[in-house]
Amino acid sequence: MMNRVLFLAFFCLGFWSVGIGFSSADEIKTVRVVGSTTVAPIAARAAEAFSKKHPGIRIVVNGGGSGVGINAVGRGLAEIGMASRQVTDKEKKNFASVHLTDHIVGRDGVACAISSEIFNAGVTQLTREQIADIYSGKIKSWKAVGGPDRPILVIDKEKHRGTRHVFMEYVFNDVNARAKGAKLITGSNNEERSKIAQSDSAVGMLSAAWLNADVEGVALKKGDTFIAPTVENIQSGMYPVIRDLLFITAGEPKGILKDFIDFVRGEEGRSIVTESGYVFVPGS
Amino acid sequence: MNRKMRDNILRGIIYLTAFAGMFMMVAVLWEVIQRGWPALSLEFLLQPSSNFGAEGGLLYQTLGTIILMAGAVLIGFPVALGSALFQTEYVRSEQVKTFFRAIIFSLNAVPTILFGLAGYLFFGVYLATGVSWLTGALILAIMILPTIQASIQSAIECLPEKYREVGMALGLTPWALARRVVLPQCWYGAVTGALLGLARAAGETAAIMFTAAAFSGATWPRSFADPVPTLQTHILVLAQDSADAVSQTNAWGAALVLLMIVFILILTSLVVRSRFSMEAQR
Amino acid sequence: MFSFLVPDRRCHADPMFWITVFFAGLVLLVAIIFFSYLIFESMPIWEQGVWAFLTSVEWEPAEDIYGAGAMIYGSFIVTTLALLFALPFALCGAVTASEFLSPRTRLVFKGAMEIMAGAPGVVYGLLGAALLSLWIKDFFGLIDGATLFTAGILLGIMILPTIMTLAEDAIHSVPGEYRDTALSLGLTPLQAFLKAVAPRALPGVIGAVLLGLGRALGETIAVMLVIGGLDIVPSGFDLFSPGQNIPSKLGREAAEAIGSGLHWNALLALGAVLFFGTMLLTGAGSWLLRRNKV
């Protein structure tokens, strides 16, 4: 009886060490990519293409948001963190020992997205002050900005999201600005887009590549003209709210990680980027 | 006459409310079936998903959920059984019994998302099992432990004293008593417990969403350290895409599959319990 | 050594004894590790002032300001709503099943209830996000369907079968003599129930309700998708405002802070508050249920 128990114990121990062995092997077989839902489609599609060429490598992609991605790579919970914003000073301080390194894989614009019903009713452009007033609760009805007499559903995002940082930087000059007029908080780009599409009077912040027939992006004022969030305007840099899409690693990437990042920044990766609706800037 | 009428009216109101409640339950079921059914086809069930989940089938998600469920019960069942037997066969002190019951019960009261978070740090980080199906199974095992143990214990407590008395009169050691008398009579409690544990593990999302699941890129786990896609997290992500028709159909289809898995498990546990349990009451 | 546990010394030679001790000890160990981690890691927040944390409504991770007030309020409101919604249906269903249905119908009914009680939370989440929030938005003419009210109703639907089946157990387990005596005195079945059975079953029924509440308190996914996510205490008890409760907050924010730091401590402290509340409720619940079984 005792022998059987001992045998079982050793068996389990063996199992465990094999499992640990797999997870801490020097040669990486699984690459974990976590973070921004803006960058995720690029990573997922690139992962599919890359895995076809390197059959032993598995690349696992999860969303969660830019903050989650940076936190994950900072703590060693992922090999690549995806971010649609820059790493903040606070994050740099938190992960000082890790030496976060970013690699630009693409570029994207952040649209002030509104329900297509409002857009089609005539609200096709907004000034920064108008957006600021909407988000701080001073403007409550679309009528005040030239639209129908309907209350505005102001949609905010979770505080760590890359899209929010970039948007708030543009509107309030503060990545952590509070939006007092907010009526709803969403997380991923999916959720944001769904909510704007479902409503007929919503405004939110969305990656420009995610706009569609139900969710239109207003043109923003730059100088004397209004610039729409089209691919051309983002590519040329005319659109005022642009951010780099980043893969963040802990230190310099080596081995298969480096290969994957090079792949995404290379020719095939670039075609994936543009097919997904984003842009790449040569020489970045 | 007045009294009878009042009684009938009251009774009618109670029936109506009960019926309304039943109706709501059925409506919930109906919505899931009606919206999920169109998505179900053999290919949907057997194909992997693609295009970041918006298209394709549920093959690996279903597999992932089953792996987590099975892992959770495989890990949790022996522990629950051992712990239950310890409390019913060996412990004599009432205070110790109450103490253990309090421990089990407090484990049961933990909000599952806390389990996911704390369990992730403990297993995934400190014990280096990472974001993997193993971590998920371990966390789920702890979570369903009280369920399995409660089922085993309540079955054992239903055992009439005379069985034990005869055993002790024959001079059996507690373990022999357990092995030859208690378990053969109460095994249905263990089976019910395992089935209910499986059902609970299948339904759990919050505990595994940070610790075991990957949304894209993971298929069949090749080692203990691989994350798996699951039906639960798949539904969660697709539910956020509520404006997209294809995502929605897939979400309902996945929900229907998950619901069916849970139903079959619970139905089986009910059948087991009713056919084999001892009628100690009424 | 274990004589305070087990007076029978023969056990010490029995290898299975040690194995079961091992497993029981494992359970104990897991529980202790978990609880100590929870308390230890949330300490930095408690040190800053327990009352301040529990009542302040400001939650700004960027400035390291943490106040759980909005989340606690949300949890309270949503759970109360769920209860108020579910109770009438659950209790009437339980009474009907126990007192007025034939045994066979009752079994079918019970089976259906048990099955529904096991339905996963994420399915309710999908129902909420795709259907319920839209219905509520249209029905009440709201600007958006993600509100405390929606979360409350959704949770109510979710815990309805659980409360119904547990309450039914409690009512049905009252011995037949109580009913028979009342009937023989000329009372109708309903009156027999109200006057003779109900008082006896009351502890058990309350226990069932508390256990259902415990489930409602901890549900994450279903609430996260429909509550709105705004960390506010709406003015004037406005139920149709978006809000936030504890599991939803954890579900949305935990991944970004996982590991260490004040943000993480604060989230764990939130979890500890929820855990404590759930323990109190379900503790009272199971105690009452056991008292009823005697």
PDB file of N, CA and C in Angstrom, chain C residues 12-94:
ATOM      1  N   HIS C  12      -3.465   5.309  13.616  1.00  0.00           N
ATOM      2  CA  HIS C  12      -2.113   5.749  13.304  1.00  0.00           C
ATOM      3  C   HIS C  12      -1.366   4.753  12.440  1.00  0.00           C
ATOM      4  N   ALA C  13      -1.761   3.496  12.535  1.00  0.00           N
ATOM      5  CA  ALA C  13      -1.070   2.505  11.718  1.00  0.00           C
ATOM      6  C   ALA C  13      -1.694   2.413  10.331  1.00  0.00           C
ATOM      7  N   ASP C  14      -2.860   2.958  10.212  1.00  0.00           N
ATOM      8  CA  ASP C  14      -3.626   2.812   8.969  1.00  0.00           C
ATOM      9  C   ASP C  14      -3.137   3.829   7.942  1.00  0.00           C
ATOM     10  N   PRO C  15      -2.550   3.353   6.846  1.00  0.00           N
ATOM     11  CA  PRO C  15      -2.000   4.304   5.876  1.00  0.00           C
ATOM     12  C   PRO C  15      -3.066   5.209   5.264  1.00  0.00           C
ATOM     13  N   MET C  16      -4.283   4.683   5.122  1.00  0.00           N
ATOM     14  CA  MET C  16      -5.326   5.518   4.518  1.00  0.00           C
ATOM     15  C   MET C  16      -5.654   6.697   5.410  1.00  0.00           C
ATOM     16  N   PHE C  17      -5.457   6.523   6.698  1.00  0.00           N
ATOM     17  CA  PHE C  17      -5.676   7.632   7.613  1.00  0.00           C
ATOM     18  C   PHE C  17      -4.787   8.797   7.221  1.00  0.00           C
ATOM     19  N   TRP C  18      -3.502   8.479   7.006  1.00  0.00           N
ATOM     20  CA  TRP C  18      -2.582   9.547   6.684  1.00  0.00           C
ATOM     21  C   TRP C  18      -2.886  10.167   5.330  1.00  0.00           C
ATOM     22  N   ILE C  19      -3.367   9.352   4.435  1.00  0.00           N
ATOM     23  CA  ILE C  19      -3.711   9.895   3.123  1.00  0.00           C
ATOM     24  C   ILE C  19      -4.875  10.870   3.241  1.00  0.00           C
ATOM     25  N   THR C  20      -5.899  10.471   3.983  1.00  0.00           N
ATOM     26  CA  THR C  20      -7.024  11.394   4.110  1.00  0.00           C
ATOM     27  C   THR C  20      -6.629  12.625   4.904  1.00  0.00           C
ATOM     28  N   VAL C  21      -5.745  12.427   5.890  1.00  0.00           N
ATOM     29  CA  VAL C  21      -5.252  13.598   6.616  1.00  0.00           C
ATOM     30  C   VAL C  21      -4.550  14.530   5.656  1.00  0.00           C
ATOM     31  N   PHE C  22      -3.762  13.931   4.764  1.00  0.00           N
ATOM     32  CA  PHE C  22      -3.049  14.731   3.783  1.00  0.00           C
ATOM     33  C   PHE C  22      -4.008  15.578   2.967  1.00  0.00           C
ATOM     34  N   PHE C  23      -5.060  14.935   2.472  1.00  0.00           N
ATOM     35  CA  PHE C  23      -5.996  15.685   1.625  1.00  0.00           C
ATOM     36  C   PHE C  23      -6.748  16.739   2.416  1.00  0.00           C
ATOM     37  N   ALA C  24      -7.180  16.354   3.613  1.00  0.00           N
ATOM     38  CA  ALA C  24      -7.886  17.334   4.426  1.00  0.00           C
ATOM     39  C   ALA C  24      -6.961  18.491   4.758  1.00  0.00           C
ATOM     40  N   GLY C  25      -5.707  18.154   5.045  1.00  0.00           N
ATOM     41  CA  GLY C  25      -4.732  19.185   5.339  1.00  0.00           C
ATOM     42  C   GLY C  25      -4.480  20.090   4.135  1.00  0.00           C
ATOM     43  N   LEU C  26      -4.513  19.472   2.952  1.00  0.00           N
ATOM     44  CA  LEU C  26      -4.322  20.246   1.728  1.00  0.00           C
ATOM     45  C   LEU C  26      -5.399  21.313   1.592  1.00  0.00           C
ATOM     46  N   VAL C  27      -6.647  20.881   1.850  1.00  0.00           N
ATOM     47  CA  VAL C  27      -7.755  21.830   1.769  1.00  0.00           C
ATOM     48  C   VAL C  27      -7.534  22.973   2.746  1.00  0.00           C
ATOM     49  N   LEU C  28      -7.143  22.599   3.954  1.00  0.00           N
ATOM     50  CA  LEU C  28      -6.889  23.605   4.982  1.00  0.00           C
ATOM     51  C   LEU C  28      -5.791  24.561   4.534  1.00  0.00           C
ATOM     52  N   LEU C  29      -4.719  23.977   3.984  1.00  0.00           N
ATOM     53  CA  LEU C  29      -3.584  24.780   3.555  1.00  0.00           C
ATOM     54  C   LEU C  29      -3.994  25.785   2.477  1.00  0.00           C
ATOM     55  N   VAL C  30      -4.737  25.287   1.495  1.00  0.00           N
ATOM     56  CA  VAL C  30      -5.182  26.167   0.409  1.00  0.00           C
ATOM     57  C   VAL C  30      -5.984  27.326   0.967  1.00  0.00           C
ATOM     58  N   ALA C  31      -6.919  26.995   1.868  1.00  0.00           N
ATOM     59  CA  ALA C  31      -7.761  28.047   2.425  1.00  0.00           C
ATOM     60  C   ALA C  31      -6.915  29.067   3.175  1.00  0.00           C
ATOM     61  N   ILE C  32      -5.975  28.560   4.003  1.00  0.00           N
ATOM     62  CA  ILE C  32      -5.154  29.481   4.794  1.00  0.00           C
ATOM     63  C   ILE C  32      -4.300  30.369   3.892  1.00  0.00           C
ATOM     64  N   ILE C  33      -3.666  29.765   2.905  1.00  0.00           N
ATOM     65  CA  ILE C  33      -2.823  30.551   2.005  1.00  0.00           C
ATOM     66  C   ILE C  33      -3.663  31.630   1.314  1.00  0.00           C
ATOM     67  N   PHE C  34      -4.813  31.223   0.837  1.00  0.00           N
ATOM     68  CA  PHE C  34      -5.645  32.170   0.108  1.00  0.00           C
ATOM     69  C   PHE C  34      -6.058  33.337   0.995  1.00  0.00           C
ATOM     70  N   PHE C  35      -6.576  33.017   2.184  1.00  0.00           N
ATOM     71  CA  PHE C  35      -7.069  34.096   3.044  1.00  0.00           C
ATOM     72  C   PHE C  35      -5.936  34.999   3.505  1.00  0.00           C
ATOM     73  N   SER C  36      -4.794  34.391   3.843  1.00  0.00           N
ATOM     74  CA  SER C  36      -3.698  35.261   4.293  1.00  0.00           C
ATOM     75  C   SER C  36      -3.218  36.147   3.165  1.00  0.00           C
ATOM     76  N   TYR C  37      -3.154  35.593   1.953  1.00  0.00           N
ATOM     77  CA  TYR C  37      -2.739  36.421   0.830  1.00  0.00           C
ATOM     78  C   TYR C  37      -3.670  37.599   0.677  1.00  0.00           C
ATOM     79  N   LEU C  38      -4.966  37.330   0.767  1.00  0.00           N
ATOM     80  CA  LEU C  38      -5.964  38.384   0.587  1.00  0.00           C
ATOM     81  C   LEU C  38      -5.773  39.481   1.617  1.00  0.00           C
ATOM     82  N   ILE C  39      -5.620  39.089   2.858  1.00  0.00           N
ATOM     83  CA  ILE C  39      -5.488  40.090   3.918  1.00  0.00           C
ATOM     84  C   ILE C  39      -4.163  40.821   3.798  1.00  0.00           C
ATOM     85  N   PHE C  40      -3.101  40.049   3.579  1.00  0.00           N
ATOM     86  CA  PHE C  40      -1.768  40.626   3.548  1.00  0.00           C
ATOM     87  C   PHE C  40      -1.620  41.634   2.417  1.00  0.00           C
ATOM     88  N   GLU C  41      -2.074  41.224   1.231  1.00  0.00           N
ATOM     89  CA  GLU C  41      -1.865  42.072   0.074  1.00  0.00           C
ATOM     90  C   GLU C  41      -2.788  43.277   0.046  1.00  0.00           C
ATOM     91  N   SER C  42      -3.858  43.258   0.791  1.00  0.00           N
ATOM     92  CA  SER C  42      -4.728  44.427   0.778  1.00  0.00           C
ATOM     93  C   SER C  42      -4.403  45.366   1.936  1.00  0.00           C
ATOM     94  N   MET C  43      -3.455  44.942   2.786  1.00  0.00           N
ATOM     95  CA  MET C  43      -3.063  45.749   3.953  1.00  0.00           C
ATOM     96  C   MET C  43      -2.701  47.196   3.632  1.00  0.00           C
ATOM     97  N   PRO C  44      -1.876  47.433   2.611  1.00  0.00           N
ATOM     98  CA  PRO C  44      -1.488  48.823   2.343  1.00  0.00           C
ATOM     99  C   PRO C  44      -2.681  49.753   2.199  1.00  0.00           C
ATOM    100  N   ILE C  45      -3.789  49.227   1.718  1.00  0.00           N
ATOM    101  CA  ILE C  45      -4.979  50.067   1.566  1.00  0.00           C
ATOM    102  C   ILE C  45      -5.665  50.261   2.911  1.00  0.00           C
ATOM    103  N   TRP C  46      -5.769  49.196   3.685  1.00  0.00           N
ATOM    104  CA  TRP C  46      -6.431  49.315   4.972  1.00  0.00           C
ATOM    105  C   TRP C  46      -5.656  50.245   5.894  1.00  0.00           C
ATOM    106  N   GLU C  47      -4.335  50.241   5.702  1.00  0.00           N
ATOM    107  CA  GLU C  47      -3.533  51.129   6.555  1.00  0.00           C
ATOM    108  C   GLU C  47      -3.854  52.585   6.305  1.00  0.00           C
ATOM    109  N   GLN C  48      -4.325  52.844   5.074  1.00  0.00           N
ATOM    110  CA  GLN C  48      -4.619  54.243   4.775  1.00  0.00           C
ATOM    111  C   GLN C  48      -5.940  54.693   5.364  1.00  0.00           C
ATOM    112  N   GLY C  49      -6.637  53.769   5.977  1.00  0.00           N
ATOM    113  CA  GLY C  49      -7.908  54.180   6.561  1.00  0.00           C
ATOM    114  C   GLY C  49      -9.049  53.341   6.042  1.00  0.00           C
ATOM    115  N   VAL C  50      -9.597  52.502   6.910  1.00  0.00           N
ATOM    116  CA  VAL C  50     -10.644  51.586   6.473  1.00  0.00           C
ATOM    117  C   VAL C  50     -11.901  52.340   6.078  1.00  0.00           C
ATOM    118  N   TRP C  51     -12.323  53.230   6.936  1.00  0.00           N
ATOM    119  CA  TRP C  51     -13.567  53.947   6.663  1.00  0.00           C
ATOM    120  C   TRP C  51     -13.463  54.797   5.402  1.00  0.00           C
ATOM    121  N   ALA C  52     -12.312  55.443   5.252  1.00  0.00           N
ATOM    122  CA  ALA C  52     -12.109  56.287   4.073  1.00  0.00           C
ATOM    123  C   ALA C  52     -12.247  55.459   2.808  1.00  0.00           C
ATOM    124  N   PHE C  53     -11.645  54.287   2.806  1.00  0.00           N
ATOM    125  CA  PHE C  53     -11.715  53.425   1.627  1.00  0.00           C
ATOM    126  C   PHE C  53     -13.150  53.011   1.344  1.00  0.00           C
ATOM    127  N   LEU C  54     -13.856  52.685   2.385  1.00  0.00           N
ATOM    128  CA  LEU C  54     -15.189  52.145   2.179  1.00  0.00           C
ATOM    129  C   LEU C  54     -16.193  53.211   1.751  1.00  0.00           C
ATOM    130  N   THR C  55     -15.946  54.459   2.101  1.00  0.00           N
ATOM    131  CA  THR C  55     -16.965  55.454   1.797  1.00  0.00           C
ATOM    132  C   THR C  55     -16.612  56.378   0.644  1.00  0.00           C
ATOM    133  N   SER C  56     -15.341  56.565   0.368  1.00  0.00           N
ATOM    134  CA  SER C  56     -14.987  57.495  -0.699  1.00  0.00           C
ATOM    135  C   SER C  56     -15.431  56.972  -2.056  1.00  0.00           C
ATOM    136  N   VAL C  57     -15.865  57.893  -2.907  1.00  0.00           N
ATOM    137  CA  VAL C  57     -16.386  57.484  -4.199  1.00  0.00           C
ATOM    138  C   VAL C  57     -15.361  57.695  -5.313  1.00  0.00           C
ATOM    139  N   GLU C  58     -14.197  58.219  -4.972  1.00  0.00           N
ATOM    140  CA  GLU C  58     -13.210  58.512  -5.997  1.00  0.00           C
ATOM    141  C   GLU C  58     -12.305  57.326  -6.268  1.00  0.00           C
ATOM    142  N   TRP C  59     -12.203  56.974  -7.528  1.00  0.00           N
ATOM    143  CA  TRP C  59     -11.306  55.860  -7.860  1.00  0.00           C
ATOM    144  C   TRP C  59     -10.493  56.294  -9.071  1.00  0.00           C
ATOM    145  N   GLU C  60      -9.264  56.737  -8.836  1.00  0.00           N
ATOM    146  CA  GLU C  60      -8.405  57.208  -9.926  1.00  0.00           C
ATOM    147  C   GLU C  60      -7.048  56.538  -9.815  1.00  0.00           C
ATOM    148  N   PRO C  61      -6.840  55.437 -10.508  1.00  0.00           N
ATOM    149  CA  PRO C  61      -5.569  54.731 -10.387  1.00  0.00           C
ATOM    150  C   PRO C  61      -4.372  55.582 -10.760  1.00  0.00           C
ATOM    151  N   ALA C  62      -4.572  56.499 -11.718  1.00  0.00           N
ATOM    152  CA  ALA C  62      -3.433  57.301 -12.161  1.00  0.00           C
ATOM    153  C   ALA C  62      -2.914  58.173 -11.031  1.00  0.00           C
ATOM    154  N   GLU C  63      -3.803  58.566 -10.135  1.00  0.00           N
ATOM    155  CA  GLU C  63      -3.356  59.407  -9.018  1.00  0.00           C
ATOM    156  C   GLU C  63      -3.285  58.627  -7.718  1.00  0.00           C
ATOM    157  N   ASP C  64      -3.450  57.301  -7.826  1.00  0.00           N
ATOM    158  CA  ASP C  64      -3.408  56.435  -6.647  1.00  0.00           C
ATOM    159  C   ASP C  64      -4.444  56.818  -5.595  1.00  0.00           C
ATOM    160  N   ILE C  65      -5.603  57.233  -6.083  1.00  0.00           N
ATOM    161  CA  ILE C  65      -6.707  57.501  -5.160  1.00  0.00           C
ATOM    162  C   ILE C  65      -7.698  56.354  -5.298  1.00  0.00           C
ATOM    163  N   TYR C  66      -8.010  55.707  -4.187  1.00  0.00           N
ATOM    164  CA  TYR C  66      -8.911  54.566  -4.275  1.00  0.00           C
ATOM    165  C   TYR C  66     -10.034  54.662  -3.259  1.00  0.00           C
ATOM    166  N   GLY C  67     -11.248  54.646  -3.743  1.00  0.00           N
ATOM    167  CA  GLY C  67     -12.387  54.651  -2.843  1.00  0.00           C
ATOM    168  C   GLY C  67     -13.417  53.665  -3.339  1.00  0.00           C
ATOM    169  N   ALA C  68     -13.901  52.810  -2.446  1.00  0.00           N
ATOM    170  CA  ALA C  68     -14.770  51.721  -2.875  1.00  0.00           C
ATOM    171  C   ALA C  68     -16.238  52.079  -2.826  1.00  0.00           C
ATOM    172  N   GLY C  69     -16.555  53.298  -2.410  1.00  0.00           N
ATOM    173  CA  GLY C  69     -17.945  53.658  -2.181  1.00  0.00           C
ATOM    174  C   GLY C  69     -18.884  53.342  -3.325  1.00  0.00           C
ATOM    175  N   ALA C  70     -18.500  53.744  -4.547  1.00  0.00           N
ATOM    176  CA  ALA C  70     -19.388  53.532  -5.692  1.00  0.00           C
ATOM    177  C   ALA C  70     -19.637  52.054  -5.931  1.00  0.00           C
ATOM    178  N   MET C  71     -18.587  51.249  -5.782  1.00  0.00           N
ATOM    179  CA  MET C  71     -18.717  49.816  -6.038  1.00  0.00           C
ATOM    180  C   MET C  71     -19.570  49.140  -4.983  1.00  0.00           C
ATOM    181  N   ILE C  72     -19.383  49.559  -3.728  1.00  0.00           N
ATOM    182  CA  ILE C  72     -20.170  48.946  -2.661  1.00  0.00           C
ATOM    183  C   ILE C  72     -21.640  49.305  -2.829  1.00  0.00           C
ATOM    184  N   TYR C  73     -21.862  50.571  -3.160  1.00  0.00           N
ATOM    185  CA  TYR C  73     -23.235  51.009  -3.408  1.00  0.00           C
ATOM    186  C   TYR C  73     -23.852  50.191  -4.537  1.00  0.00           C
ATOM    187  N   GLY C  74     -23.098  50.048  -5.626  1.00  0.00           N
ATOM    188  CA  GLY C  74     -23.598  49.297  -6.772  1.00  0.00           C
ATOM    189  C   GLY C  74     -23.916  47.864  -6.416  1.00  0.00           C
ATOM    190  N   SER C  75     -23.008  47.221  -5.682  1.00  0.00           N
ATOM    191  CA  SER C  75     -23.251  45.838  -5.290  1.00  0.00           C
ATOM    192  C   SER C  75     -24.511  45.739  -4.463  1.00  0.00           C
ATOM    193  N   PHE C  76     -24.671  46.692  -3.555  1.00  0.00           N
ATOM    194  CA  PHE C  76     -25.836  46.681  -2.681  1.00  0.00           C
ATOM    195  C   PHE C  76     -27.118  46.845  -3.495  1.00  0.00           C
ATOM    196  N   ILE C  77     -27.145  47.857  -4.345  1.00  0.00           N
ATOM    197  CA  ILE C  77     -28.352  48.148  -5.133  1.00  0.00           C
ATOM    198  C   ILE C  77     -28.697  46.984  -6.054  1.00  0.00           C
ATOM    199  N   VAL C  78     -27.704  46.529  -6.783  1.00  0.00           N
ATOM    200  CA  VAL C  78     -27.956  45.483  -7.775  1.00  0.00           C
ATOM    201  C   VAL C  78     -28.447  44.211  -7.102  1.00  0.00           C
ATOM    202  N   THR C  79     -27.821  43.853  -5.990  1.00  0.00           N
ATOM    203  CA  THR C  79     -28.222  42.629  -5.300  1.00  0.00           C
ATOM    204  C   THR C  79     -29.626  42.776  -4.718  1.00  0.00           C
ATOM    205  N   THR C  80     -29.916  43.943  -4.131  1.00  0.00           N
ATOM    206  CA  THR C  80     -31.257  44.161  -3.585  1.00  0.00           C
ATOM    207  C   THR C  80     -32.314  44.075  -4.683  1.00  0.00           C
ATOM    208  N   LEU C  81     -32.029  44.721  -5.807  1.00  0.00           N
ATOM    209  CA  LEU C  81     -32.947  44.653  -6.942  1.00  0.00           C
ATOM    210  C   LEU C  81     -33.184  43.220  -7.383  1.00  0.00           C
ATOM    211  N   ALA C  82     -32.094  42.464  -7.476  1.00  0.00           N
ATOM    212  CA  ALA C  82     -32.206  41.071  -7.907  1.00  0.00           C
ATOM    213  C   ALA C  82     -33.131  40.318  -6.977  1.00  0.00           C
ATOM    214  N   LEU C  83     -32.939  40.571  -5.695  1.00  0.00           N
ATOM    215  CA  LEU C  83     -33.748  39.895  -4.689  1.00  0.00           C
ATOM    216  C   LEU C  83     -35.217  40.278  -4.802  1.00  0.00           C
ATOM    217  N   LEU C  84     -35.474  41.582  -4.866  1.00  0.00           N
ATOM    218  CA  LEU C  84     -36.856  42.035  -4.940  1.00  0.00           C
ATOM    219  C   LEU C  84     -37.540  41.481  -6.169  1.00  0.00           C
ATOM    220  N   PHE C  85     -36.785  41.368  -7.255  1.00  0.00           N
ATOM    221  CA  PHE C  85     -37.372  40.839  -8.477  1.00  0.00           C
ATOM    222  C   PHE C  85     -37.620  39.349  -8.372  1.00  0.00           C
ATOM    223  N   ALA C  86     -36.643  38.621  -7.866  1.00  0.00           N
ATOM    224  CA  ALA C  86     -36.727  37.161  -7.894  1.00  0.00           C
ATOM    225  C   ALA C  86     -37.678  36.600  -6.851  1.00  0.00           C
ATOM    226  N   LEU C  87     -37.747  37.254  -5.685  1.00  0.00           N
ATOM    227  CA  LEU C  87     -38.489  36.668  -4.565  1.00  0.00           C
ATOM    228  C   LEU C  87     -39.925  36.258  -4.858  1.00  0.00           C
ATOM    229  N   PRO C  88     -40.746  37.170  -5.389  1.00  0.00           N
ATOM    230  CA  PRO C  88     -42.138  36.749  -5.585  1.00  0.00           C
ATOM    231  C   PRO C  88     -42.254  35.500  -6.449  1.00  0.00           C
ATOM    232  N   PHE C  89     -41.513  35.495  -7.551  1.00  0.00           N
ATOM    233  CA  PHE C  89     -41.615  34.352  -8.452  1.00  0.00           C
ATOM    234  C   PHE C  89     -41.065  33.095  -7.812  1.00  0.00           C
ATOM    235  N   ALA C  90     -39.915  33.245  -7.146  1.00  0.00           N
ATOM    236  CA  ALA C  90     -39.283  32.068  -6.559  1.00  0.00           C
ATOM    237  C   ALA C  90     -40.147  31.470  -5.456  1.00  0.00           C
ATOM    238  N   LEU C  91     -40.666  32.325  -4.593  1.00  0.00           N
ATOM    239  CA  LEU C  91     -41.444  31.804  -3.465  1.00  0.00           C
ATOM    240  C   LEU C  91     -42.748  31.186  -3.929  1.00  0.00           C
ATOM    241  N   CYS C  92     -43.435  31.887  -4.841  1.00  0.00           N
ATOM    242  CA  CYS C  92     -44.690  31.308  -5.324  1.00  0.00           C
ATOM    243  C   CYS C  92     -44.428  29.997  -6.046  1.00  0.00           C
ATOM    244  N   GLY C  93     -43.351  29.953  -6.799  1.00  0.00           N
ATOM    245  CA  GLY C  93     -43.006  28.715  -7.482  1.00  0.00           C
ATOM    246  C   GLY C  93     -42.715  27.609  -6.499  1.00  0.00           C
ATOM    247  N   ALA C  94     -41.998  27.953  -5.436  1.00  0.00           N
ATOM    248  CA  ALA C  94     -41.651  26.944  -4.442  1.00  0.00           C
ATOM    249  C   ALA C  94     -42.901  26.412  -3.754  1.00  0.00           C
TER     250      ALA C  94
END
